[in-house]
Short mmCIF file of C-alpha atoms in Angstrom, two decimals:
data_model
loop_
_atom_site.label_atom_id
_atom_site.label_comp_id
_atom_site.label_asym_id
_atom_site.label_seq_id
_atom_site.Cartn_x
_atom_site.Cartn_y
_atom_site.Cartn_z
CA MET A 606 65.41 81.37 -21.33
CA GLU A 607 67.82 81.28 -19.06
CA GLN A 608 69.85 84.66 -20.31
CA THR A 609 66.65 87.02 -21.41
CA LEU A 610 65.64 86.35 -17.31
CA PRO A 611 66.34 89.29 -15.68
CA LEU A 612 67.47 89.40 -11.12
CA LEU A 613 64.27 90.42 -9.34
CA GLU A 614 64.64 93.41 -7.10
CA MET A 615 61.67 92.80 -4.65
CA THR A 616 61.74 91.82 -1.19
CA LEU A 617 59.93 88.48 0.19
CA GLY A 618 56.71 90.49 0.71
CA GLN A 619 55.81 91.60 -2.34
CA MET A 620 57.29 88.94 -4.36
CA LEU A 621 54.44 86.71 -2.23
CA ASP A 622 52.06 89.50 -3.04
CA ALA A 623 53.00 89.76 -6.94
CA THR A 624 51.63 85.63 -6.88
CA VAL A 625 48.57 86.79 -4.84
CA ALA A 626 47.76 89.65 -7.80
CA ARG A 627 48.08 86.53 -10.75
CA TYR A 628 46.65 83.02 -9.20
CA PRO A 629 44.77 84.18 -6.31
CA ASP A 630 42.64 81.27 -5.92
CA ASN A 631 45.62 78.67 -7.09
CA ASP A 632 46.53 76.73 -4.43
CA ALA A 633 49.37 77.85 -2.73
CA ILE A 634 49.82 75.15 -0.04
CA VAL A 635 48.70 71.51 1.64
CA TYR A 636 49.24 69.08 3.65
CA VAL A 637 47.68 65.37 2.73
CA ASP A 638 48.14 64.25 6.29
CA ARG A 639 45.33 67.30 8.27
CA ASN A 640 43.45 68.03 5.42
CA PHE A 641 44.89 71.03 5.53
CA ARG A 642 44.74 73.61 2.25
CA LEU A 643 44.92 77.66 1.76
CA THR A 644 44.60 79.67 -1.62
CA TYR A 645 47.10 82.02 -1.94
CA ARG A 646 44.66 84.69 -0.97
CA GLN A 647 43.93 82.32 1.86
CA PHE A 648 47.88 82.17 2.86
CA GLN A 649 48.33 85.90 1.66
CA GLN A 650 46.45 87.11 5.04
CA SER A 651 47.28 84.62 6.80
CA VAL A 652 50.95 86.08 6.76
CA ALA A 653 48.98 89.61 7.05
CA ASP A 654 47.70 88.23 10.61
CA LEU A 655 50.49 87.19 11.90
CA ALA A 656 52.83 89.95 10.71
CA LYS A 657 50.47 92.46 12.26
CA GLY A 658 50.58 90.73 15.75
CA LEU A 659 54.31 90.39 15.86
CA MET A 660 54.62 94.34 15.24
CA ALA A 661 51.84 94.61 18.18
CA LEU A 662 54.12 92.33 20.34
CA GLY A 663 56.97 94.84 19.55
CA VAL A 664 59.05 93.14 17.59
CA GLN A 665 60.56 95.43 15.63
CA LYS A 666 62.65 95.59 11.81
CA GLY A 667 66.37 93.58 11.76
CA GLU A 668 65.19 91.61 15.37
CA LYS A 669 65.97 88.11 14.72
CA VAL A 670 63.28 85.67 15.32
CA ALA A 671 63.70 81.69 15.32
CA ILE A 672 61.77 78.61 14.65
CA TRP A 673 62.58 75.94 16.39
CA ALA A 674 60.19 73.03 14.18
CA THR A 675 59.09 70.63 12.09
CA ASN A 676 57.63 71.43 8.70
CA ILE A 677 54.30 72.43 10.64
CA PRO A 678 51.79 74.70 8.58
CA ASN A 679 52.94 77.24 10.51
CA TRP A 680 55.85 77.73 9.73
CA VAL A 681 56.03 78.71 6.21
CA ILE A 682 53.56 81.54 7.35
CA LEU A 683 55.95 82.75 9.59
CA GLN A 684 58.38 82.24 6.72
CA PHE A 685 56.75 85.55 5.06
CA ALA A 686 55.34 87.32 8.41
CA THR A 687 58.73 87.85 9.05
CA ALA A 688 59.94 88.85 6.20
CA LYS A 689 56.92 91.62 5.89
CA ILE A 690 57.47 93.56 8.59
CA GLY A 691 61.56 93.51 8.28
CA ALA A 692 62.73 91.27 10.67
CA ILE A 693 64.75 88.31 10.12
CA LEU A 694 63.85 84.74 10.39
CA LEU A 695 66.34 82.25 12.06
CA THR A 696 66.32 78.46 11.14
CA VAL A 697 66.85 76.39 13.75
CA ASN A 698 68.27 72.56 13.20
CA ILE A 699 65.42 69.54 14.70
CA ASN A 700 67.80 67.68 16.11
CA TYR A 701 69.48 70.39 18.69
CA LYS A 702 69.65 69.54 22.02
CA SER A 703 70.28 72.23 25.04
CA ALA A 704 73.88 72.84 24.49
CA GLU A 705 73.23 73.73 20.55
CA ILE A 706 70.06 76.46 20.98
CA GLU A 707 72.26 77.81 23.81
CA TYR A 708 74.59 78.33 21.92
CA LEU A 709 73.03 79.59 18.56
CA LEU A 710 70.87 81.08 20.48
CA GLY A 711 73.70 83.68 22.69
CA GLN A 712 75.83 83.68 19.65
CA SER A 713 73.16 84.91 17.43
CA ASP A 714 71.19 87.41 20.19
CA THR A 715 68.07 86.19 19.33
CA GLU A 716 65.37 88.43 20.67
CA ASN A 717 62.32 86.24 19.31
CA LEU A 718 62.38 82.23 19.55
CA PHE A 719 59.14 80.59 18.45
CA LEU A 720 59.19 76.55 19.09
CA ILE A 721 56.73 73.77 18.65
CA ASP A 722 56.40 71.08 21.55
CA GLY A 723 59.32 68.68 20.46
CA TYR A 724 61.23 66.24 17.61
CA GLN A 725 62.34 62.56 18.73
CA ASP A 726 63.33 61.84 21.75
CA THR A 727 63.76 66.13 22.86
CA ASP A 728 61.53 68.10 24.44
CA TYR A 729 61.86 71.53 23.26
CA ILE A 730 59.74 73.31 25.95
CA THR A 731 61.73 71.61 28.96
CA THR A 732 64.63 72.52 27.08
CA ILE A 733 63.44 76.51 27.11
CA TYR A 734 62.48 76.80 30.83
CA ASP A 735 65.72 74.39 31.93
CA LEU A 736 67.71 77.93 29.95
CA VAL A 737 65.60 80.99 30.42
CA PRO A 738 64.01 79.82 33.89
CA GLU A 739 62.65 83.11 34.37
CA LEU A 740 59.41 81.88 32.23
CA LYS A 741 58.00 80.80 34.17
CA THR A 742 58.28 83.58 37.06
CA MET A 743 58.73 86.68 35.04
CA GLU A 744 54.98 88.49 32.79
CA ARG A 745 55.52 87.97 29.81
CA GLY A 746 56.57 90.88 27.45
CA ARG A 747 58.61 91.57 30.24
CA MET A 748 60.80 88.96 30.98
CA VAL A 749 64.42 89.12 31.12
CA SER A 750 67.14 85.98 30.65
CA SER A 751 69.89 86.12 32.45
CA ARG A 752 71.70 83.79 30.38
CA PHE A 753 70.61 84.91 27.47
CA PRO A 754 69.74 89.07 27.80
CA ARG A 755 69.02 89.99 23.72
CA LEU A 756 65.49 87.32 24.29
CA LYS A 757 62.58 89.11 24.58
CA ARG A 758 59.62 86.94 23.88
CA VAL A 759 58.86 83.14 23.57
CA CYS A 760 55.69 82.03 21.98
CA PHE A 761 54.13 78.46 21.04
CA LEU A 762 53.78 77.77 17.09
CA GLY A 763 50.54 75.46 18.56
CA LEU A 764 47.23 76.44 20.92
CA GLU A 765 48.40 75.07 24.16
CA LYS A 766 49.59 77.97 26.60
CA HIS A 767 52.52 77.31 28.48
CA ARG A 768 53.29 79.49 31.17
CA GLY A 769 55.52 82.19 30.04
CA MET A 770 55.17 81.94 26.43
CA TYR A 771 52.25 83.74 23.89
CA SER A 772 50.26 81.04 21.76
CA MET A 773 49.60 81.72 18.05
CA PRO A 774 46.00 81.95 19.28
CA GLU A 775 47.12 85.06 20.60
CA ILE A 776 49.77 85.96 18.43
CA ASN A 777 47.01 85.87 15.38
CA ALA A 778 44.44 88.19 17.76
CA LEU A 779 46.35 91.07 18.42
CA SER A 780 46.46 91.91 15.55
CA VAL A 781 43.58 94.12 15.43
CA MET A 782 46.07 96.71 17.23
CA VAL A 783 47.77 96.91 14.22
CA SER A 784 46.40 99.02 10.91
CA ASP A 785 47.25 98.60 7.00
CA GLU A 786 48.36 101.30 7.27
CA GLU A 787 51.09 100.63 9.70
CA TYR A 788 51.75 97.24 8.28
CA GLN A 789 52.16 99.12 4.92
CA ALA A 790 54.39 101.60 5.97
CA ARG A 791 56.59 99.22 7.77
CA GLN A 792 57.10 97.33 4.54
CA ASP A 793 57.45 100.59 2.72
CA THR A 794 60.63 100.58 4.82
CA LEU A 795 61.88 97.64 3.42
CA SER A 796 65.05 97.17 1.56
CA PRO A 797 66.34 93.93 -0.95
CA TYR A 798 69.82 94.01 0.45
CA ASP A 799 67.76 93.57 4.25
CA VAL A 800 69.23 90.38 5.47
CA VAL A 801 66.14 88.33 6.04
CA ASN A 802 66.99 84.80 6.98
CA MET A 803 69.98 83.15 9.17
CA GLN A 804 70.82 80.21 8.97
CA TYR A 805 73.47 78.27 11.18
CA THR A 806 75.81 76.12 8.26
CA SER A 807 75.84 72.45 10.27
CA GLY A 808 80.13 72.52 10.47
CA THR A 809 82.42 68.88 10.68
CA THR A 810 84.71 71.25 12.35
CA GLY A 811 84.53 74.36 15.03
CA PHE A 812 81.45 76.06 16.12
CA PRO A 813 78.16 76.70 14.05
CA LYS A 814 78.16 80.05 12.37
CA GLY A 815 75.37 82.26 11.59
CA VAL A 816 74.60 82.93 7.13
CA MET A 817 72.84 86.38 6.90
CA LEU A 818 70.98 86.38 4.28
CA THR A 819 69.67 88.92 2.10
CA HIS A 820 65.87 89.41 -0.13
CA HIS A 821 68.31 89.83 -3.11
CA ASN A 822 70.08 86.41 -2.22
CA ILE A 823 67.43 83.94 -1.72
CA GLY A 824 64.49 85.49 -3.37
CA ASN A 825 66.65 85.34 -6.99
CA ASN A 826 68.02 81.94 -6.49
CA GLY A 827 64.93 79.97 -5.46
CA TYR A 828 63.31 82.15 -8.64
CA PHE A 829 66.00 80.66 -10.99
CA VAL A 830 65.92 77.63 -9.23
CA GLY A 831 62.07 77.19 -10.56
CA ALA A 832 62.33 78.69 -13.42
CA ASN A 833 65.62 76.02 -14.37
CA GLN A 834 63.21 73.22 -13.77
CA LEU A 835 59.91 75.28 -15.99
CA LEU A 836 57.49 75.50 -13.07
CA THR A 837 54.32 77.41 -13.54
CA GLU A 838 51.57 78.09 -11.77
CA LYS A 839 50.25 73.99 -12.90
CA ASP A 840 53.14 72.77 -11.04
CA ARG A 841 52.49 71.30 -7.95
CA LEU A 842 55.71 70.36 -5.70
CA CYS A 843 56.24 68.03 -2.77
CA VAL A 844 59.03 69.06 -0.53
CA PRO A 845 59.64 66.24 2.23
CA VAL A 846 62.86 68.05 3.11
CA PRO A 847 63.55 69.88 6.03
CA LEU A 848 61.93 74.15 5.98
CA PHE A 849 65.15 74.93 7.97
CA HIS A 850 67.80 73.96 5.70
CA CYS A 851 67.51 75.54 2.52
CA PHE A 852 66.77 72.77 0.38
CA GLY A 853 63.18 73.19 1.58
CA CYS A 854 62.83 77.21 3.03
CA VAL A 855 64.41 79.05 -0.53
CA MET A 856 64.87 75.98 -3.18
CA GLY A 857 61.48 74.89 -2.18
CA VAL A 858 59.36 77.51 -0.60
CA ILE A 859 60.19 80.76 -2.93
CA GLY A 860 61.21 78.61 -5.81
CA SER A 861 57.29 77.60 -5.89
CA VAL A 862 55.86 80.88 -4.20
CA SER A 863 58.07 82.62 -7.30
CA HIS A 864 56.17 80.87 -10.30
CA GLY A 865 52.53 80.86 -8.40
CA SER A 866 52.88 76.55 -7.94
CA CYS A 867 51.28 74.94 -5.01
CA LEU A 868 53.56 73.67 -2.17
CA VAL A 869 52.83 69.66 -1.08
CA ILE A 870 54.37 70.37 2.17
CA LEU A 871 54.93 67.04 4.69
CA GLU A 872 55.86 67.84 8.28
CA GLY A 873 58.75 64.96 8.05
CA PHE A 874 60.17 61.98 5.58
CA ASP A 875 57.72 58.93 5.06
CA PRO A 876 58.06 57.49 2.08
CA VAL A 877 54.32 56.05 2.37
CA MET A 878 53.28 59.88 2.72
CA VAL A 879 55.67 61.06 -0.29
CA MET A 880 54.00 58.56 -1.83
CA THR A 881 50.46 59.21 -0.47
CA SER A 882 51.05 62.63 -1.36
CA VAL A 883 52.78 62.40 -4.96
CA GLU A 884 49.48 60.30 -6.70
CA LYS A 885 46.49 62.76 -4.30
CA GLU A 886 47.72 65.89 -5.31
CA ARG A 887 48.98 64.62 -8.58
CA CYS A 888 51.91 66.46 -7.76
CA THR A 889 54.37 67.57 -10.81
CA ALA A 890 57.60 67.81 -8.84
CA LEU A 891 59.45 66.37 -6.19
CA TYR A 892 62.66 66.62 -3.96
CA GLY A 893 64.79 65.00 -1.38
CA VAL A 894 68.31 64.03 -1.30
CA PRO A 895 69.21 60.40 -3.02
CA THR A 896 68.48 58.08 0.61
CA MET A 897 64.55 59.64 0.56
CA PHE A 898 64.38 58.64 -3.35
CA ILE A 899 66.53 55.46 -2.32
CA ALA A 900 63.81 54.86 0.52
CA ILE A 901 61.22 55.28 -1.67
CA LEU A 902 62.19 52.72 -4.62
CA ASP A 903 62.74 49.92 -2.69
CA HIS A 904 59.85 50.50 -0.75
CA PRO A 905 57.32 47.78 -0.75
CA LEU A 906 54.18 49.04 -1.43
CA PHE A 907 55.93 51.30 -4.17
CA ALA A 908 54.07 49.49 -6.95
CA LYS A 909 50.82 50.33 -5.65
CA PHE A 910 51.11 53.82 -6.68
CA ASP A 911 50.87 56.83 -9.26
CA PHE A 912 53.59 58.25 -10.08
CA SER A 913 52.32 59.40 -13.67
CA SER A 914 52.19 63.48 -12.59
CA LEU A 915 55.66 63.56 -11.47
CA ARG A 916 57.28 65.91 -14.99
CA THR A 917 60.39 67.51 -12.98
CA GLY A 918 62.37 67.45 -8.99
CA ILE A 919 65.72 67.82 -7.34
CA MET A 920 68.40 65.48 -6.07
CA ALA A 921 70.67 66.91 -4.17
CA GLY A 922 72.94 66.62 -1.05
CA SER A 923 74.63 64.17 -2.58
CA ASN A 924 76.32 62.37 -5.72
CA CYS A 925 72.85 60.12 -7.12
CA PRO A 926 73.98 56.21 -8.28
CA ILE A 927 73.43 55.89 -12.35
CA LYS A 928 71.24 53.13 -11.39
CA VAL A 929 69.62 55.24 -8.59
CA MET A 930 69.18 57.96 -11.35
CA GLU A 931 67.45 55.00 -13.81
CA GLN A 932 65.12 53.94 -11.36
CA VAL A 933 63.56 58.20 -11.42
CA ILE A 934 63.79 58.59 -14.20
CA ASP A 935 62.20 55.36 -15.68
CA LYS A 936 60.21 54.25 -12.57
CA MET A 937 59.08 57.44 -10.89
CA HIS A 938 58.92 59.09 -14.13
CA MET A 939 60.61 61.99 -13.45
CA THR A 940 62.02 62.28 -16.34
CA ASP A 941 63.41 65.90 -15.87
CA VAL A 942 64.81 65.06 -12.76
CA THR A 943 67.65 68.10 -11.96
CA ILE A 944 71.08 67.86 -9.71
CA CYS A 945 71.90 71.09 -8.56
CA TYR A 946 75.26 72.04 -5.96
CA GLY A 947 75.65 75.00 -3.53
CA LEU A 948 76.56 76.03 -0.04
CA THR A 949 73.85 77.78 2.98
CA GLU A 950 76.75 80.54 2.26
CA THR A 951 75.65 80.84 -1.63
CA SER A 952 71.75 81.16 -0.74
CA PRO A 953 72.15 77.91 -1.89
CA VAL A 954 72.31 76.91 -5.32
CA MET A 955 75.64 78.16 -7.26
CA THR A 956 75.65 75.13 -10.63
CA TYR A 957 72.81 72.78 -11.67
CA THR A 958 72.31 70.69 -14.89
CA ARG A 959 69.38 71.87 -17.72
CA ILE A 960 66.24 69.69 -18.70
CA GLY A 961 67.07 68.08 -21.41
CA ASP A 962 71.13 67.28 -19.62
CA ASP A 963 71.78 63.42 -20.64
CA ILE A 964 71.84 61.09 -17.69
CA ARG A 965 75.20 60.86 -17.41
CA LEU A 966 75.99 64.75 -17.00
CA ARG A 967 73.08 64.25 -14.07
CA VAL A 968 75.13 62.13 -12.60
CA GLU A 969 79.11 62.53 -13.00
CA THR A 970 78.33 66.84 -12.55
CA VAL A 971 76.07 69.23 -10.69
CA GLY A 972 75.48 70.96 -14.17
CA ARG A 973 76.50 74.58 -14.75
CA ALA A 974 76.67 77.59 -12.86
CA LEU A 975 72.74 79.68 -12.61
CA PRO A 976 72.23 82.89 -14.48
CA HIS A 977 74.37 85.66 -13.18
CA ILE A 978 76.31 83.45 -11.56
CA GLU A 979 80.07 82.97 -11.92
CA VAL A 980 81.93 79.67 -11.22
CA LYS A 981 86.14 78.94 -11.15
CA ILE A 982 88.22 77.09 -9.74
CA ILE A 983 91.28 77.33 -8.10
CA ASP A 984 94.42 76.08 -6.96
CA PRO A 985 93.68 75.88 -2.70
CA LYS A 986 97.18 76.44 -2.13
CA THR A 987 98.40 79.76 -4.23
CA GLY A 988 94.41 81.05 -5.25
CA GLU A 989 95.44 80.86 -8.76
CA THR A 990 92.87 79.98 -11.41
CA LEU A 991 93.20 76.99 -12.96
CA PRO A 992 91.84 75.37 -16.84
CA PRO A 993 89.04 73.71 -17.20
CA GLY A 994 90.07 69.64 -16.16
CA THR A 995 91.98 70.49 -13.30
CA GLN A 996 91.10 69.74 -10.23
CA GLY A 997 91.19 72.67 -6.99
CA GLU A 998 88.95 74.11 -4.89
CA VAL A 999 85.51 75.28 -5.99
CA CYS A 1000 84.43 79.22 -6.29
CA CYS A 1001 81.02 81.00 -6.86
CA ARG A 1002 80.95 84.16 -7.21
CA GLY A 1003 77.19 86.65 -8.01
CA TYR A 1004 74.16 88.09 -6.88
CA SER A 1005 74.18 84.57 -3.96
CA ILE A 1006 76.79 85.68 -1.49
CA MET A 1007 75.90 86.10 1.74
CA LYS A 1008 76.14 89.19 2.90
CA GLY A 1009 78.60 87.06 6.19
CA TYR A 1010 78.51 85.20 8.87
CA TYR A 1011 77.13 87.36 11.78
CA ASN A 1012 79.36 88.46 14.02
CA ASN A 1013 82.52 86.67 12.49
CA GLU A 1014 84.86 89.18 10.26
CA GLU A 1015 87.30 86.65 10.85
CA ALA A 1016 85.62 83.54 9.48
CA THR A 1017 83.68 85.92 6.61
CA ARG A 1018 87.07 87.43 5.75
CA LYS A 1019 88.31 83.94 5.56
CA THR A 1020 85.40 82.87 3.02
CA ILE A 1021 85.02 85.77 0.82
CA THR A 1022 87.70 87.07 -1.14
CA GLU A 1023 88.09 90.76 -1.20
CA ASP A 1024 86.91 91.03 -5.04
CA GLY A 1025 83.51 89.09 -4.04
CA TRP A 1026 84.75 85.42 -4.85
CA LEU A 1027 83.53 82.69 -2.13
CA ARG A 1028 86.37 79.74 -1.13
CA SER A 1029 83.30 76.71 -0.85
CA GLY A 1030 86.26 73.81 0.56
CA ASP A 1031 85.01 72.10 -2.22
CA LEU A 1032 87.24 69.93 -4.72
CA GLY A 1033 85.95 69.96 -8.61
CA ILE A 1034 86.37 69.74 -12.22
CA LEU A 1035 85.19 72.16 -14.42
CA ASP A 1036 84.53 70.58 -17.95
CA GLU A 1037 85.00 73.23 -21.32
CA ALA A 1038 81.17 73.18 -21.34
CA GLY A 1039 81.53 74.00 -18.13
CA ASN A 1040 79.81 72.04 -16.43
CA LEU A 1041 81.20 71.36 -12.52
CA ARG A 1042 82.04 67.35 -11.02
CA ILE A 1043 83.12 67.87 -7.59
CA THR A 1044 85.45 65.40 -5.95
CA GLY A 1045 84.96 65.79 -2.68
CA ARG A 1046 85.49 67.76 0.12
CA HIS A 1047 89.05 69.28 0.55
CA LYS A 1048 89.01 68.27 4.44
CA ASP A 1049 87.10 64.91 3.09
CA MET A 1050 90.01 63.73 1.28
CA ILE A 1051 92.29 60.42 2.21
CA ILE A 1052 96.45 61.13 2.14
CA ARG A 1053 97.51 58.05 2.61
CA GLY A 1054 101.46 57.92 2.53
CA GLY A 1055 102.10 61.18 0.78
CA GLU A 1056 100.05 59.87 -1.72
CA ASN A 1057 95.61 61.91 -2.86
CA ILE A 1058 92.30 59.96 -3.03
CA TYR A 1059 89.70 61.52 -3.48
CA PRO A 1060 86.38 59.27 -2.02
CA ARG A 1061 84.35 60.18 -4.83
CA GLU A 1062 86.63 58.62 -7.29
CA ILE A 1063 86.62 55.02 -5.49
CA GLU A 1064 82.80 55.28 -4.26
CA GLU A 1065 81.87 56.28 -8.48
CA PHE A 1066 83.49 52.84 -8.96
CA LEU A 1067 82.26 50.16 -6.17
CA TYR A 1068 78.32 51.72 -7.56
CA HIS A 1069 79.46 49.23 -10.31
CA MET A 1070 79.24 46.13 -8.02
CA ASP A 1071 76.11 44.16 -8.40
CA GLY A 1072 75.43 43.54 -4.40
CA ILE A 1073 76.33 47.65 -3.78
CA LYS A 1074 73.54 49.76 -2.67
CA ASP A 1075 75.76 52.20 -1.55
CA VAL A 1076 78.74 53.28 -0.49
CA GLN A 1077 80.76 56.03 1.55
CA VAL A 1078 84.88 55.83 1.39
CA ALA A 1079 86.08 57.86 4.60
CA ALA A 1080 90.21 57.74 6.02
CA VAL A 1081 90.57 55.06 8.90
CA PRO A 1082 93.02 56.60 10.63
CA SER A 1083 96.91 54.25 10.52
CA PRO A 1084 99.70 55.04 12.25
CA LYS A 1085 101.47 53.74 9.38
CA TYR A 1086 100.16 55.73 6.32
CA GLY A 1087 98.59 58.66 8.02
CA GLU A 1088 95.20 57.02 6.67
CA GLU A 1089 94.09 54.60 5.07
CA VAL A 1090 90.83 54.08 2.87
CA GLY A 1091 87.56 52.73 4.38
CA ALA A 1092 84.47 52.11 2.99
CA PHE A 1093 81.25 51.85 4.39
CA VAL A 1094 78.70 49.25 2.19
CA ILE A 1095 75.02 49.14 2.27
CA ARG A 1096 74.31 45.48 0.32
CA ARG A 1097 71.25 45.37 -1.41
CA GLU A 1098 68.49 43.29 0.04
CA ASP A 1099 69.91 39.85 -2.09
CA ALA A 1100 72.83 40.40 -2.34
CA ASN A 1101 75.31 38.24 -0.44
CA ILE A 1102 78.62 40.16 -0.44
CA GLU A 1103 81.59 40.47 1.93
CA ALA A 1104 84.00 41.89 2.85
CA SER A 1105 86.80 40.34 0.75
CA ASP A 1106 84.35 40.27 -2.45
CA VAL A 1107 84.49 44.23 -2.70
CA ILE A 1108 88.03 44.56 -1.99
CA ASP A 1109 87.96 41.39 -4.93
CA PHE A 1110 86.41 43.77 -6.94
CA CYS A 1111 88.72 46.58 -7.04
CA ARG A 1112 92.07 44.98 -7.41
CA GLY A 1113 93.01 44.88 -10.64
CA LYS A 1114 90.76 47.87 -11.47
CA ILE A 1115 92.11 50.82 -9.46
CA ALA A 1116 95.83 51.70 -8.06
CA ARG A 1117 96.90 49.08 -5.40
CA PHE A 1118 96.74 52.13 -2.69
CA LYS A 1119 92.90 53.30 -3.43
CA VAL A 1120 91.75 49.73 -3.27
CA PRO A 1121 90.13 50.15 0.34
CA LYS A 1122 92.18 48.06 3.27
CA TYR A 1123 89.28 47.81 5.05
CA VAL A 1124 85.00 47.38 4.74
CA HIS A 1125 82.16 47.46 6.79
CA PHE A 1126 78.48 46.87 6.14
CA VAL A 1127 76.11 49.70 7.61
CA ASP A 1128 72.47 50.12 7.32
CA GLY A 1129 72.78 54.10 7.40
CA TYR A 1130 75.61 56.26 7.48
CA PRO A 1131 75.28 59.34 10.01
CA MET A 1132 73.52 62.66 8.37
CA THR A 1133 72.66 66.35 9.29
CA ALA A 1134 69.22 66.83 9.10
CA SER A 1135 69.54 68.47 5.55
CA GLY A 1136 70.29 64.66 4.39
CA LYS A 1137 74.14 65.37 4.05
CA ILE A 1138 75.98 62.14 5.20
CA GLN A 1139 78.86 63.35 7.51
CA LYS A 1140 81.98 61.35 6.52
CA TYR A 1141 83.98 63.04 9.10
CA LYS A 1142 81.37 60.37 11.91
CA LEU A 1143 82.30 58.11 9.26
CA SER A 1144 85.92 58.27 10.36
CA GLU A 1145 85.90 58.23 13.40
CA MET A 1146 83.85 55.07 13.70
CA SER A 1147 86.23 53.61 11.96
CA GLU A 1148 88.75 53.58 15.35
CA GLU A 1149 85.62 51.95 17.27
CA ILE A 1150 85.18 48.97 14.57
CA TRP A 1151 89.04 47.82 13.29
CA PRO A 1152 90.93 49.09 16.20
CA GLU A 1153 93.63 46.04 15.87
CA ARG A 1154 94.12 48.11 12.35
CA ILE A 1155 98.01 48.75 12.00
#
C-alpha cells in the first residue's frame, strides 16, 4: 500500500475541493455536544464565506492570522479559509497568559488575531485590551498598536461585539464584496510550497520558536497518517486533542479531510463526552495521549458505553504502558490502534507503527519511517551515523521537514544540517527492521556520578510492578552525584504501595545506580496543552519535595 502512494502536489484548499467533489453530502464536521453538523459541501461554503470576508477586510497573501481559541467549529473553518487565500494560520496555545501572547504576537509579526472570550482562568478579551489599548479608541481597520506595529485587526470568534474587534457575522457578511473570480484568482497565485501554518514549539528551555510549515509539509503528512490507518470516506474520527497542536490540526483535521472521513470534534477533553461522541456517532477511530485513554478506561461510567464501532486511532505524545495498550485493544475494540512519533518541526509524524504490527512493537517502539521519509541515528557529538542497535540522536529527512524557524536563522541552522537532516534532540535506537525505540530526550538523560541513565528504561521496568498506574522518572539534583534518580508514581486506586515498596521492587533486578533514590506519589503530571509530560518541571518539583537530599 504505502510504497505505491506518491506525494501530493496540492494546496490544502485544493485538497478540500477534491474531497468535496467526491463526497459532497458526507458528514465533514460534527460536534455532539451542540448538535453541530456540516456536510463537506456545507463546510466548503462556510470556508468560502469566511475566506472572502477576510479578503474584503484586506488580509493579504503571506499575512499571519493567529487563532487563540479552543476547538470550536470556527477553528477548522478558519484553518481552511486562511489556506484558501494564502494567509498563514498561527496556532496559539490556549494556556498562554499575557506575557506569552505578548511574546508570540511580537516575535511573529502577526497582522491578524482571532480569539474567543477566554479559557479557564484567563480572560483573553481583557488580556488583549491590556496589550492593545488602542482597540478601544481607534477606528476598526485603522488601528495602530504601539506595542505591535504589524498588528492590523483583532476579530472575535463569535456573535458578540467587542470594541475595536470584528465579529464573525460581520466578517462573513463582507464576503459579498469579493467575487468568485477574485477568490479564485487569489487561489491561483498559491503554491504547495508556500508557508500555510506556524506553530510555536513549547520548548523546555529558551523562548519558543515559530515553526514554519508549508501546504506540502502538512498536507502530505496528514494524508499519509490517514492512509496508514486505512481511513476512507466511511470512517468517523473522534478528535478530543487540541487543534492548536499538530496532533489535532494535521493528524486529525488533514488526515480526515484528505480521505473524506468525518471529524467528530470535542471543544476540550472530557472522558464522558469522548465516550458519548464515540457511541452516538459510531466513531471508527479515536485520537489521544495515553493519559486520555487511561482516564477513559478508569472512568466509573466506562462499562455503560458502546465502543464496538472503534477500529483504529492514534495514541501519541508519550510512551504507552503495555497494560493500557492491552485494555485499549480488548475493552475499546481498537484492534488497529497505532503509535507514532515526531516533532512539530517534522509536520509532525516521522515514524509510525503499521496496522498488523504485534502489540510488542506498538508499546516498545514508535514504528518505522513513513513513506518518503528517511530516519537515522547519529552520535550527538560527532554527527557520525550509527549502526542498528546503537543509541544516539534521532534524525529525519524528507518532504516533512519545516521551512525553518520564523526570524531565527541561527536556530534553523543548528536544527537542520546542510544536507537536509533535522536533528530531533531525542535519543533512540533503530533495529534491523527500521523500528525506532525512543529512549529519552537528550536533555532528560540523568547523569549520576558519570553514569548515563535513561529514564525510559526505568519507567518500562516499573510499569511491571503491581499497584503502579503510571510512572515518570526524572533527575533529582544531588550535591554528591550531580543527579539522582527520582520516580514520580501514580498509584492504582486499590493500591497501598509505599516508596520503600518501589525501591525494593527494583533492588537486585536493575543496576544499583538506576534504582530510584527518591519516590514520590502524585495525582498527575505537569503537561503541555498537547499532552506531553514536562520532565523538567518534575525535576524542579523535586527540590521542594526533597529539600533534605544529600
